[in-house]
PDB file of C-alpha atoms and ligand atoms in Angstrom:
ATOM      1  CA  MET C 953       0.028   0.072   0.170  1.00 89.00           C
ATOM      2  CA  PRO C 954       1.258   3.456  -0.894  1.00 93.00           C
ATOM      3  CA  ASN C 955       2.678   5.423   2.186  1.00 96.00           C
ATOM      4  CA  THR C 956       1.586   9.102   2.348  1.00 97.00           C
ATOM      5  CA  ASN C 957       3.578  11.982   4.258  1.00 97.00           C
ATOM      6  CA  PRO C 958       2.812  15.619   4.863  1.00 97.00           C
ATOM      7  CA  LEU C 959       4.301  18.074   2.218  1.00 97.00           C
ATOM      8  CA  SER C 960       6.952  20.229   3.551  1.00 92.00           C
ATOM      9  CA  SER C 961       4.274  23.000   3.994  1.00 91.00           C
ATOM     10  CA  GLY C 962       2.409  20.943   6.359  1.00 94.00           C
ATOM     11  CA  PHE C 963      -0.524  21.104   3.909  1.00 97.00           C
ATOM     12  CA  GLY C 964      -1.144  18.310   1.532  1.00 98.00           C
ATOM     13  CA  LEU C 965       0.208  14.904   1.237  1.00 98.00           C
ATOM     14  CA  GLU C 966       2.882  13.206  -1.115  1.00 98.00           C
ATOM     15  CA  THR C 967       3.951   9.715  -1.884  1.00 98.00           C
ATOM     16  CA  THR C 968       6.933   8.066  -3.574  1.00 97.00           C
ATOM     17  CA  ASP C 969       5.324   4.627  -3.565  1.00 96.00           C
ATOM     18  CA  VAL C 970       3.227   4.721  -6.763  1.00 97.00           C
ATOM     19  CA  ASP C 971       4.545   4.411 -10.450  1.00 98.00           C
ATOM     20  CA  ILE C 972       1.391   5.238 -12.500  1.00 98.00           C
ATOM     21  CA  SER C 973       3.169   4.156 -15.786  1.00 97.00           C
ATOM     22  CA  ARG C 974       2.548   0.506 -14.400  1.00 96.00           C
ATOM     23  CA  ARG C 975      -0.638  -0.967 -13.086  1.00 91.00           C
ATOM     24  CA  VAL C 976      -1.775   0.558  -9.882  1.00 95.00           C
ATOM     25  CA  ASP C 977      -3.951  -2.369  -8.164  1.00 96.00           C
ATOM     26  CA  ASP C 978      -7.444  -1.388  -6.888  1.00 96.00           C
ATOM     27  CA  ASP C 979      -6.346  -1.532  -3.060  1.00 96.00           C
ATOM     28  CA  ALA C 980      -3.587   1.022  -3.565  1.00 97.00           C
ATOM     29  CA  PHE C 981      -5.769   3.235  -5.689  1.00 97.00           C
ATOM     30  CA  ALA C 982      -8.419   3.261  -2.865  1.00 96.00           C
ATOM     31  CA  GLU C 983      -5.710   4.371  -0.463  1.00 96.00           C
ATOM     32  CA  LEU C 984      -4.569   7.033  -2.954  1.00 97.00           C
ATOM     33  CA  GLU C 985      -8.155   8.333  -3.216  1.00 97.00           C
ATOM     34  CA  ARG C 986      -8.593   8.590   0.603  1.00 97.00           C
ATOM     35  CA  ALA C 987      -5.397  10.251   0.786  1.00 97.00           C
ATOM     36  CA  PHE C 988      -6.697  12.750  -1.924  1.00 98.00           C
ATOM     37  CA  PHE C 989      -9.863  13.655  -0.035  1.00 97.00           C
ATOM     38  CA  ARG C 990      -7.923  13.598   3.385  1.00 97.00           C
ATOM     39  CA  GLY C 991      -5.078  15.824   2.362  1.00 98.00           C
ATOM     40  CA  GLN C 992      -6.787  18.138  -0.246  1.00 98.00           C
ATOM     41  CA  VAL C 993      -3.709  18.300  -2.262  1.00 98.00           C
ATOM     42  CA  LEU C 994      -1.881  14.826  -3.221  1.00 98.00           C
ATOM     43  CA  VAL C 995       1.413  14.791  -4.980  1.00 98.00           C
ATOM     44  CA  LEU C 996       2.705  11.654  -6.656  1.00 98.00           C
ATOM     45  CA  ARG C 997       6.566  12.061  -6.912  1.00 98.00           C
ATOM     46  CA  GLY C 998       8.886  10.641  -9.780  1.00 98.00           C
ATOM     47  CA  GLN C 999       6.332  10.061 -12.375  1.00 98.00           C
ATOM     48  CA  SER C1000       6.893   9.918 -16.390  1.00 98.00           C
ATOM     49  CA  PRO C1001       3.724   8.622 -17.723  1.00 98.00           C
ATOM     50  CA  THR C1002       2.830   8.415 -21.554  1.00 98.00           C
ATOM     51  CA  PRO C1003      -0.230  10.565 -22.366  1.00 97.00           C
ATOM     52  CA  ALA C1004      -2.311   7.386 -22.422  1.00 97.00           C
ATOM     53  CA  GLN C1005      -1.074   6.231 -19.207  1.00 98.00           C
ATOM     54  CA  TYR C1006      -1.646   9.570 -17.604  1.00 98.00           C
ATOM     55  CA  ILE C1007      -5.385   9.718 -18.826  1.00 97.00           C
ATOM     56  CA  ALA C1008      -5.959   6.133 -17.781  1.00 97.00           C
ATOM     57  CA  PHE C1009      -4.922   6.917 -14.387  1.00 98.00           C
ATOM     58  CA  ALA C1010      -6.904  10.071 -14.166  1.00 97.00           C
ATOM     59  CA  ARG C1011      -9.899   8.341 -15.205  1.00 96.00           C
ATOM     60  CA  ARG C1012     -10.068   6.252 -12.056  1.00 96.00           C
ATOM     61  CA  PHE C1013     -10.829   9.535 -10.116  1.00 96.00           C
ATOM     62  CA  GLY C1014     -13.786  10.349 -12.324  1.00 95.00           C
ATOM     63  CA  PRO C1015     -14.767  11.543 -15.748  1.00 95.00           C
ATOM     64  CA  PRO C1016     -12.157  13.976 -17.481  1.00 96.00           C
ATOM     65  CA  GLU C1017     -13.540  16.916 -19.303  1.00 90.00           C
ATOM     66  CA  PRO C1018     -11.518  18.598 -21.923  1.00 87.00           C
ATOM     67  CA  HIS C1019     -11.058  22.178 -21.231  1.00 83.00           C
ATOM     68  CA  VAL C1020     -13.203  24.872 -23.291  1.00 80.00           C
ATOM     69  CA  ILE C1021      -9.759  26.343 -24.681  1.00 80.00           C
ATOM     70  CA  ASP C1022      -9.157  23.572 -27.319  1.00 83.00           C
ATOM     71  CA  GLN C1023      -6.179  25.283 -29.046  1.00 86.00           C
ATOM     72  CA  TYR C1024      -3.664  23.528 -26.593  1.00 91.00           C
ATOM     73  CA  HIS C1025      -5.046  19.976 -26.127  1.00 92.00           C
ATOM     74  CA  HIS C1026      -2.247  17.436 -26.476  1.00 94.00           C
ATOM     75  CA  PRO C1027      -2.036  16.231 -29.890  1.00 91.00           C
ATOM     76  CA  GLU C1028      -2.409  12.489 -28.669  1.00 93.00           C
ATOM     77  CA  GLU C1029      -5.013  13.062 -26.133  1.00 93.00           C
ATOM     78  CA  PRO C1030      -7.519  15.960 -26.122  1.00 93.00           C
ATOM     79  CA  ASN C1031      -8.201  15.477 -22.363  1.00 96.00           C
ATOM     80  CA  ILE C1032      -4.842  16.622 -21.751  1.00 96.00           C
ATOM     81  CA  LEU C1033      -4.246  20.730 -21.935  1.00 95.00           C
ATOM     82  CA  ILE C1034      -0.588  21.648 -22.194  1.00 95.00           C
ATOM     83  CA  LEU C1035       0.304  24.650 -20.184  1.00 93.00           C
ATOM     84  CA  SER C1036       3.702  25.938 -21.441  1.00 93.00           C
ATOM     85  CA  ASN C1037       5.403  29.015 -22.252  1.00 92.00           C
ATOM     86  CA  ARG C1038       7.501  27.357 -24.866  1.00 92.00           C
ATOM     87  CA  ARG C1039       6.964  28.340 -28.592  1.00 90.00           C
ATOM     88  CA  ARG C1040       7.743  26.205 -31.621  1.00 89.00           C
ATOM     89  CA  ASP C1041       8.233  27.698 -34.869  1.00 89.00           C
ATOM     90  CA  GLY C1042       7.145  31.080 -33.571  1.00 87.00           C
ATOM     91  CA  GLN C1043       3.926  29.522 -32.165  1.00 88.00           C
ATOM     92  CA  PRO C1044       2.998  28.787 -28.764  1.00 88.00           C
ATOM     93  CA  ILE C1045       2.859  24.994 -27.829  1.00 89.00           C
ATOM     94  CA  GLY C1046       0.578  25.685 -24.950  1.00 91.00           C
ATOM     95  CA  LEU C1047      -1.351  27.970 -22.711  1.00 88.00           C
ATOM     96  CA  ALA C1048       1.153  30.580 -21.085  1.00 86.00           C
ATOM     97  CA  ASP C1049      -0.583  31.938 -18.342  1.00 75.00           C
ATOM     98  CA  ALA C1050      -3.533  29.951 -16.687  1.00 75.00           C
ATOM     99  CA  GLY C1051      -5.418  31.124 -13.942  1.00 82.00           C
ATOM    100  CA  SER C1052      -3.400  33.625 -11.969  1.00 86.00           C
ATOM    101  CA  TYR C1053      -6.153  34.691  -9.341  1.00 93.00           C
ATOM    102  CA  PHE C1054      -7.898  32.596  -6.873  1.00 97.00           C
ATOM    103  CA  HIS C1055     -10.640  30.462  -8.186  1.00 96.00           C
ATOM    104  CA  THR C1056     -11.723  26.958  -8.633  1.00 97.00           C
ATOM    105  CA  ASP C1057     -11.836  24.971 -11.690  1.00 95.00           C
ATOM    106  CA  TYR C1058     -15.172  24.555 -13.729  1.00 94.00           C
ATOM    107  CA  SER C1059     -17.144  26.469 -11.174  1.00 96.00           C
ATOM    108  CA  TYR C1060     -18.817  28.232 -14.308  1.00 92.00           C
ATOM    109  CA  LEU C1061     -19.894  24.592 -15.325  1.00 91.00           C
ATOM    110  CA  GLN C1062     -23.268  23.016 -13.800  1.00 87.00           C
ATOM    111  CA  VAL C1063     -21.192  20.158 -12.784  1.00 93.00           C
ATOM    112  CA  PRO C1064     -17.944  21.666 -11.548  1.00 96.00           C
ATOM    113  CA  ALA C1065     -14.462  19.991 -11.243  1.00 97.00           C
ATOM    114  CA  ARG C1066     -13.659  17.370  -8.677  1.00 97.00           C
ATOM    115  CA  ALA C1067      -9.886  17.248  -9.395  1.00 98.00           C
ATOM    116  CA  THR C1068      -7.323  18.751 -11.393  1.00 97.00           C
ATOM    117  CA  MET C1069      -4.051  16.929 -12.091  1.00 98.00           C
ATOM    118  CA  LEU C1070      -0.802  18.902 -13.181  1.00 97.00           C
ATOM    119  CA  TYR C1071       2.138  16.662 -14.396  1.00 98.00           C
ATOM    120  CA  SER C1072       5.008  18.747 -14.142  1.00 98.00           C
ATOM    121  CA  LEU C1073       7.548  18.401 -17.286  1.00 97.00           C
ATOM    122  CA  GLU C1074       9.627  21.472 -16.920  1.00 95.00           C
ATOM    123  CA  VAL C1075      10.147  23.796 -13.946  1.00 95.00           C
ATOM    124  CA  PRO C1076      11.001  27.299 -14.208  1.00 93.00           C
ATOM    125  CA  LYS C1077      14.433  28.396 -12.302  1.00 92.00           C
ATOM    126  CA  VAL C1078      12.146  30.898 -10.378  1.00 89.00           C
ATOM    127  CA  GLY C1079       8.491  30.792  -9.440  1.00 87.00           C
ATOM    128  CA  GLY C1080       5.732  28.752 -10.873  1.00 90.00           C
ATOM    129  CA  ASP C1081       4.163  27.696  -7.479  1.00 94.00           C
ATOM    130  CA  THR C1082       0.561  26.862  -7.132  1.00 96.00           C
ATOM    131  CA  LEU C1083      -1.001  28.507  -4.269  1.00 97.00           C
ATOM    132  CA  PHE C1084      -4.003  26.695  -2.464  1.00 98.00           C
ATOM    133  CA  ALA C1085      -6.295  28.324  -0.187  1.00 98.00           C
ATOM    134  CA  ASP C1086      -8.128  25.849   2.243  1.00 98.00           C
ATOM    135  CA  GLN C1087     -11.858  26.529   2.016  1.00 98.00           C
ATOM    136  CA  TYR C1088     -12.767  24.192   4.718  1.00 98.00           C
ATOM    137  CA  SER C1089     -10.707  26.416   7.323  1.00 98.00           C
ATOM    138  CA  ALA C1090     -11.851  29.528   5.643  1.00 98.00           C
ATOM    139  CA  TYR C1091     -15.642  28.546   6.279  1.00 98.00           C
ATOM    140  CA  ASP C1092     -14.620  27.462   9.913  1.00 98.00           C
ATOM    141  CA  GLY C1093     -12.859  30.759  10.444  1.00 98.00           C
ATOM    142  CA  LEU C1094     -15.950  32.879   9.493  1.00 98.00           C
ATOM    143  CA  THR C1095     -18.003  34.620  12.452  1.00 98.00           C
ATOM    144  CA  GLU C1096     -21.279  32.804  13.158  1.00 98.00           C
ATOM    145  CA  ALA C1097     -23.272  35.928  12.254  1.00 98.00           C
ATOM    146  CA  MET C1098     -21.515  35.567   8.720  1.00 98.00           C
ATOM    147  CA  LYS C1099     -22.166  31.828   8.721  1.00 98.00           C
ATOM    148  CA  LYS C1100     -25.816  32.646   9.293  1.00 98.00           C
ATOM    149  CA  ARG C1101     -25.932  35.367   6.672  1.00 98.00           C
ATOM    150  CA  ILE C1102     -24.584  33.322   3.911  1.00 98.00           C
ATOM    151  CA  GLU C1103     -25.964  29.859   4.669  1.00 97.00           C
ATOM    152  CA  ALA C1104     -28.684  29.776   2.066  1.00 97.00           C
ATOM    153  CA  LEU C1105     -27.174  32.033  -0.447  1.00 98.00           C
ATOM    154  CA  VAL C1106     -26.669  30.959  -3.953  1.00 97.00           C
ATOM    155  CA  ALA C1107     -23.865  32.789  -6.184  1.00 97.00           C
ATOM    156  CA  ILE C1108     -24.006  33.160  -9.709  1.00 94.00           C
ATOM    157  CA  HIS C1109     -20.976  32.168 -11.857  1.00 94.00           C
ATOM    158  CA  HIS C1110     -19.726  32.448 -15.357  1.00 87.00           C
ATOM    159  CA  TYR C1111     -16.389  32.032 -17.242  1.00 86.00           C
ATOM    160  CA  GLY C1112     -13.758  34.540 -15.841  1.00 83.00           C
ATOM    161  CA  ASN C1113     -12.398  36.470 -13.031  1.00 87.00           C
ATOM    162  CA  ARG C1114     -14.905  39.111 -11.622  1.00 87.00           C
ATOM    163  CA  LYS C1115     -11.990  41.433 -10.609  1.00 81.00           C
ATOM    164  CA  VAL C1116     -10.425  41.832 -13.993  1.00 72.00           C
ATOM    165  CA  ALA C1117     -12.517  43.530 -16.544  1.00 58.00           C
ATOM    166  CA  ASP C1118      -9.711  43.383 -19.230  1.00 61.00           C
ATOM    167  CA  GLU C1119      -9.819  39.781 -20.450  1.00 59.00           C
ATOM    168  CA  MET C1120      -6.362  40.248 -22.392  1.00 61.00           C
ATOM    169  CA  SER C1121      -4.650  41.025 -18.914  1.00 64.00           C
ATOM    170  CA  ARG C1122      -2.254  38.341 -17.749  1.00 61.00           C
ATOM    171  CA  THR C1123      -4.417  37.825 -14.682  1.00 61.00           C
ATOM    172  CA  ALA C1124      -7.671  37.559 -16.241  1.00 65.00           C
ATOM    173  CA  ALA C1125      -8.976  34.342 -17.291  1.00 69.00           C
ATOM    174  CA  SER C1126      -7.517  32.896 -20.506  1.00 74.00           C
ATOM    175  CA  PRO C1127      -9.510  34.623 -23.279  1.00 72.00           C
ATOM    176  CA  LEU C1128     -12.370  32.717 -25.199  1.00 72.00           C
ATOM    177  CA  THR C1129     -13.417  33.031 -28.786  1.00 77.00           C
ATOM    178  CA  ASP C1130     -16.916  33.880 -29.637  1.00 74.00           C
ATOM    179  CA  GLU C1131     -17.828  30.455 -30.272  1.00 76.00           C
ATOM    180  CA  GLN C1132     -16.167  29.109 -27.073  1.00 74.00           C
ATOM    181  CA  LYS C1133     -18.262  31.973 -25.069  1.00 68.00           C
ATOM    182  CA  ALA C1134     -21.576  30.694 -26.707  1.00 67.00           C
ATOM    183  CA  LYS C1135     -21.089  27.516 -25.083  1.00 68.00           C
ATOM    184  CA  MET C1136     -20.939  29.063 -21.680  1.00 65.00           C
ATOM    185  CA  PRO C1137     -24.402  29.481 -19.968  1.00 69.00           C
ATOM    186  CA  LEU C1138     -24.764  30.911 -16.624  1.00 72.00           C
ATOM    187  CA  ILE C1139     -24.569  28.839 -13.667  1.00 91.00           C
ATOM    188  CA  THR C1140     -25.457  28.808  -9.853  1.00 95.00           C
ATOM    189  CA  HIS C1141     -23.764  27.190  -6.843  1.00 97.00           C
ATOM    190  CA  PRO C1142     -24.243  27.432  -3.136  1.00 98.00           C
ATOM    191  CA  ILE C1143     -21.946  29.781  -1.497  1.00 98.00           C
ATOM    192  CA  VAL C1144     -21.599  27.368   1.260  1.00 98.00           C
ATOM    193  CA  ARG C1145     -21.339  24.075  -0.291  1.00 97.00           C
ATOM    194  CA  PRO C1146     -21.001  20.822   1.675  1.00 97.00           C
ATOM    195  CA  HIS C1147     -18.228  18.729  -0.023  1.00 97.00           C
ATOM    196  CA  PRO C1148     -19.841  16.235  -2.124  1.00 96.00           C
ATOM    197  CA  VAL C1149     -17.736  13.373  -0.870  1.00 95.00           C
ATOM    198  CA  THR C1150     -16.697  14.400   2.699  1.00 95.00           C
ATOM    199  CA  GLY C1151     -19.679  16.453   3.477  1.00 96.00           C
ATOM    200  CA  ARG C1152     -17.773  19.049   5.271  1.00 98.00           C
ATOM    201  CA  LYS C1153     -18.787  22.521   4.543  1.00 98.00           C
ATOM    202  CA  ALA C1154     -16.491  24.827   2.703  1.00 98.00           C
ATOM    203  CA  LEU C1155     -16.798  28.470   1.024  1.00 98.00           C
ATOM    204  CA  TYR C1156     -17.045  27.611  -2.711  1.00 98.00           C
ATOM    205  CA  ALA C1157     -15.675  29.736  -5.441  1.00 98.00           C
ATOM    206  CA  VAL C1158     -16.208  33.114  -3.561  1.00 98.00           C
ATOM    207  CA  SER C1159     -13.182  34.460  -5.537  1.00 97.00           C
ATOM    208  CA  GLY C1160     -12.761  34.037  -9.370  1.00 95.00           C
ATOM    209  CA  SER C1161     -16.086  33.334 -11.407  1.00 94.00           C
ATOM    210  CA  SER C1162     -18.832  34.288  -8.999  1.00 96.00           C
ATOM    211  CA  TYR C1163     -20.137  37.887  -9.730  1.00 93.00           C
ATOM    212  CA  GLY C1164     -23.611  37.982  -8.228  1.00 94.00           C
ATOM    213  CA  ILE C1165     -25.959  36.228  -5.766  1.00 96.00           C
ATOM    214  CA  VAL C1166     -29.547  35.117  -6.607  1.00 95.00           C
ATOM    215  CA  GLY C1167     -32.247  37.614  -5.054  1.00 94.00           C
ATOM    216  CA  MET C1168     -29.618  40.503  -4.028  1.00 96.00           C
ATOM    217  CA  PRO C1169     -28.921  43.484  -5.618  1.00 95.00           C
ATOM    218  CA  GLY C1170     -25.729  43.649  -7.770  1.00 92.00           C
ATOM    219  CA  ASP C1171     -23.558  45.981  -5.585  1.00 94.00           C
ATOM    220  CA  GLU C1172     -24.440  44.320  -2.461  1.00 97.00           C
ATOM    221  CA  ALA C1173     -23.831  40.981  -4.015  1.00 96.00           C
ATOM    222  CA  LEU C1174     -20.299  42.031  -5.204  1.00 96.00           C
ATOM    223  CA  ALA C1175     -19.372  43.568  -1.889  1.00 97.00           C
ATOM    224  CA  LEU C1176     -20.398  40.316   0.016  1.00 98.00           C
ATOM    225  CA  LEU C1177     -18.293  38.248  -2.445  1.00 98.00           C
ATOM    226  CA  ASP C1178     -15.495  40.482  -1.943  1.00 97.00           C
ATOM    227  CA  GLU C1179     -15.485  40.488   1.605  1.00 98.00           C
ATOM    228  CA  LEU C1180     -15.711  36.690   1.555  1.00 98.00           C
ATOM    229  CA  ALA C1181     -12.927  36.397  -1.128  1.00 98.00           C
ATOM    230  CA  ALA C1182     -10.650  38.599   1.098  1.00 98.00           C
ATOM    231  CA  HIS C1183     -11.290  36.409   4.287  1.00 98.00           C
ATOM    232  CA  ALA C1184     -10.976  33.081   2.225  1.00 98.00           C
ATOM    233  CA  THR C1185      -7.492  34.056   0.621  1.00 98.00           C
ATOM    234  CA  GLN C1186      -5.882  35.326   3.844  1.00 98.00           C
ATOM    235  CA  ALA C1187      -2.199  34.156   4.354  1.00 98.00           C
ATOM    236  CA  LYS C1188      -3.465  31.781   7.189  1.00 98.00           C
ATOM    237  CA  TYR C1189      -5.485  29.843   4.734  1.00 98.00           C
ATOM    238  CA  VAL C1190      -2.837  29.910   1.900  1.00 98.00           C
ATOM    239  CA  HIS C1191      -0.274  27.022   1.281  1.00 97.00           C
ATOM    240  CA  SER C1192       2.202  27.283  -1.799  1.00 96.00           C
ATOM    241  CA  TYR C1193       3.379  24.271  -3.627  1.00 97.00           C
ATOM    242  CA  PRO C1194       6.762  24.492  -5.482  1.00 95.00           C
ATOM    243  CA  TYR C1195       6.800  21.748  -8.202  1.00 96.00           C
ATOM    244  CA  ALA C1196       9.621  19.447  -8.965  1.00 97.00           C
ATOM    245  CA  VAL C1197       9.864  17.574 -12.420  1.00 98.00           C
ATOM    246  CA  GLY C1198       8.160  14.433 -12.265  1.00 98.00           C
ATOM    247  CA  ASP C1199       5.253  15.703  -9.940  1.00 98.00           C
ATOM    248  CA  ILE C1200       1.799  14.804 -10.472  1.00 98.00           C
ATOM    249  CA  VAL C1201      -0.238  17.153  -8.231  1.00 98.00           C
ATOM    250  CA  ILE C1202      -3.802  16.270  -7.693  1.00 98.00           C
ATOM    251  CA  TRP C1203      -5.727  18.804  -5.829  1.00 98.00           C
ATOM    252  CA  ASP C1204      -9.589  19.059  -4.571  1.00 98.00           C
ATOM    253  CA  ASN C1205     -11.591  21.782  -6.259  1.00 98.00           C
ATOM    254  CA  ALA C1206     -14.405  21.319  -3.735  1.00 98.00           C
ATOM    255  CA  SER C1207     -12.374  22.344  -0.787  1.00 98.00           C
ATOM    256  CA  LEU C1208      -9.871  24.665  -2.347  1.00 98.00           C
ATOM    257  CA  LEU C1209      -9.047  27.869  -4.113  1.00 98.00           C
ATOM    258  CA  HIS C1210      -6.059  28.030  -6.220  1.00 98.00           C
ATOM    259  CA  SER C1211      -4.027  30.317  -8.067  1.00 96.00           C
ATOM    260  CA  ALA C1212      -0.853  30.190 -10.572  1.00 91.00           C
ATOM    261  CA  THR C1213       1.997  32.344  -9.988  1.00 88.00           C
ATOM    262  CA  LEU C1214       3.110  34.246 -13.090  1.00 85.00           C
ATOM    263  CA  THR C1215       6.755  33.359 -14.271  1.00 86.00           C
ATOM    264  CA  ASP C1216       9.232  34.955 -16.626  1.00 88.00           C
ATOM    265  CA  PRO C1217       8.002  34.222 -20.202  1.00 86.00           C
ATOM    266  CA  ASP C1218      11.499  33.178 -21.300  1.00 88.00           C
ATOM    267  CA  ASP C1219      12.002  30.805 -18.380  1.00 91.00           C
ATOM    268  CA  PRO C1220      10.917  27.319 -19.719  1.00 92.00           C
ATOM    269  CA  ARG C1221       7.812  25.913 -17.852  1.00 93.00           C
ATOM    270  CA  THR C1222       5.538  22.960 -19.098  1.00 95.00           C
ATOM    271  CA  LEU C1223       2.799  21.144 -17.345  1.00 96.00           C
ATOM    272  CA  TRP C1224       0.128  18.809 -18.521  1.00 97.00           C
ATOM    273  CA  ARG C1225      -3.353  19.180 -17.285  1.00 96.00           C
ATOM    274  CA  ILE C1226      -6.335  16.998 -16.740  1.00 97.00           C
ATOM    275  CA  THR C1227      -9.560  18.096 -15.219  1.00 97.00           C
ATOM    276  CA  ILE C1228     -11.902  15.562 -13.772  1.00 97.00           C
ATOM    277  CA  LYS C1229     -15.657  16.559 -13.374  1.00 96.00           C
ATOM    278  CA  GLU C1230     -17.809  15.474 -10.300  1.00 94.00           C
ATOM    279  CA  PRO C1231     -20.155  12.662 -11.103  1.00 85.00           C
ATOM    280  CA  SER C1232     -23.310  14.453 -12.431  1.00 71.00           C
ATOM    281  CA  THR C1233     -26.082  12.879 -10.320  1.00 58.00           C
ATOM    282  CA  LYS C1234     -27.219  16.125  -8.780  1.00 47.00           C
ATOM    283  CA  LEU C1235     -27.495  18.018 -12.225  1.00 43.00           C
ATOM    284  CA  ASP C1236     -31.384  18.611 -11.812  1.00 38.00           C
ATOM    285  CA  ALA C1237     -30.974  20.538  -8.536  1.00 37.00           C
ATOM    286  CA  LEU C1238     -28.642  23.046 -10.283  1.00 37.00           C
ATOM    287  CA  GLU C1239     -30.312  26.009 -11.905  1.00 37.00           C
ATOM    288  CA  VAL C1240     -29.111  27.599 -15.322  1.00 37.00           C
ATOM    289  CA  LEU C1241     -29.992  31.271 -15.535  1.00 34.00           C
ATOM    290  CA  ALA C1242     -30.050  32.036 -19.097  1.00 33.00           C
ATOM    291  CA  PRO C1243     -30.822  35.474 -20.558  1.00 32.00           C
ATOM    292  CA  LYS C1244     -31.877  37.257 -17.484  1.00 32.00           C
ATOM    293  CA  PHE C1245     -28.225  37.911 -16.217  1.00 33.00           C
ATOM    294  CA  ALA C1246     -26.438  38.100 -19.667  1.00 31.00           C
ATOM    295  CA  SER C1247     -26.368  41.783 -19.806  1.00 29.00           C
ATOM    296  CA  HIS C1248     -23.511  42.231 -17.123  1.00 31.00           C
ATOM    297  CA  THR C1249     -19.982  42.965 -18.433  1.00 29.00           C
ATOM    298  CA  MET C1250     -16.966  41.424 -17.210  1.00 29.00           C
TER     299      MET C1250
HETATM  300 FE1  LIG D1659      -7.294  26.559 -12.278  1.00 87.68          FE
END
């Protein structure tokens, strides 16, 4: 059985006992899955999978969902999104700046992401850490009055970062083409969202894609979301992960916010990302708000 140990930051777990290019038996995988939900961040050290081996392992956590940005899908495997600042023949080989603001993946979809995996192939000399903000602790750290105020509130989400109006900024979400935007309906999620597996309450996506609250005037909703985001991303809830080559980092999107850190465009960095969605059994309970809210700008 794979042994897991706390990461050096004290947050998250790591193991050196697994090689995903070989068969990981069911008992060992079950132990990894438990460690993933317990640790919120799980790091598998020393990996070198092929695209097919990587995706086969990822599928054991749930259904992969290709990113809406389809220009940088891996040529052999569309479920892998290439994150890279390298260029070949003058053209970028991957997405260079991905999510340099606190957010959680696919919160702009009805069925959001359960897990995101990053396989680290090239690490820059400086920077490139992922920051994780623990949203279980952030919820626990709210005042009782705030817990009561937000208990039944439902936030409205769409693709993007509500704090950045200029979508070409390096800290904005990666810009979409008009065709990609047309695939993006407006979505709601509870602000206090019990974790779908552990049941523990967490603040959900109060930074990033949320830009309104159902039944609340816009200004009041933005002020509340900004107050929650400032609370949820305080240094005491944030843990930094510095990648090594060969790491596969898997994080729990239901209990974490994360942020990439910007790196020098000339300092090579390459990761392969796979995003795993939650099982879609609760789809009927989620609400799609169509044109009613479509007039806002972001
Ligand atoms: Fe992300």
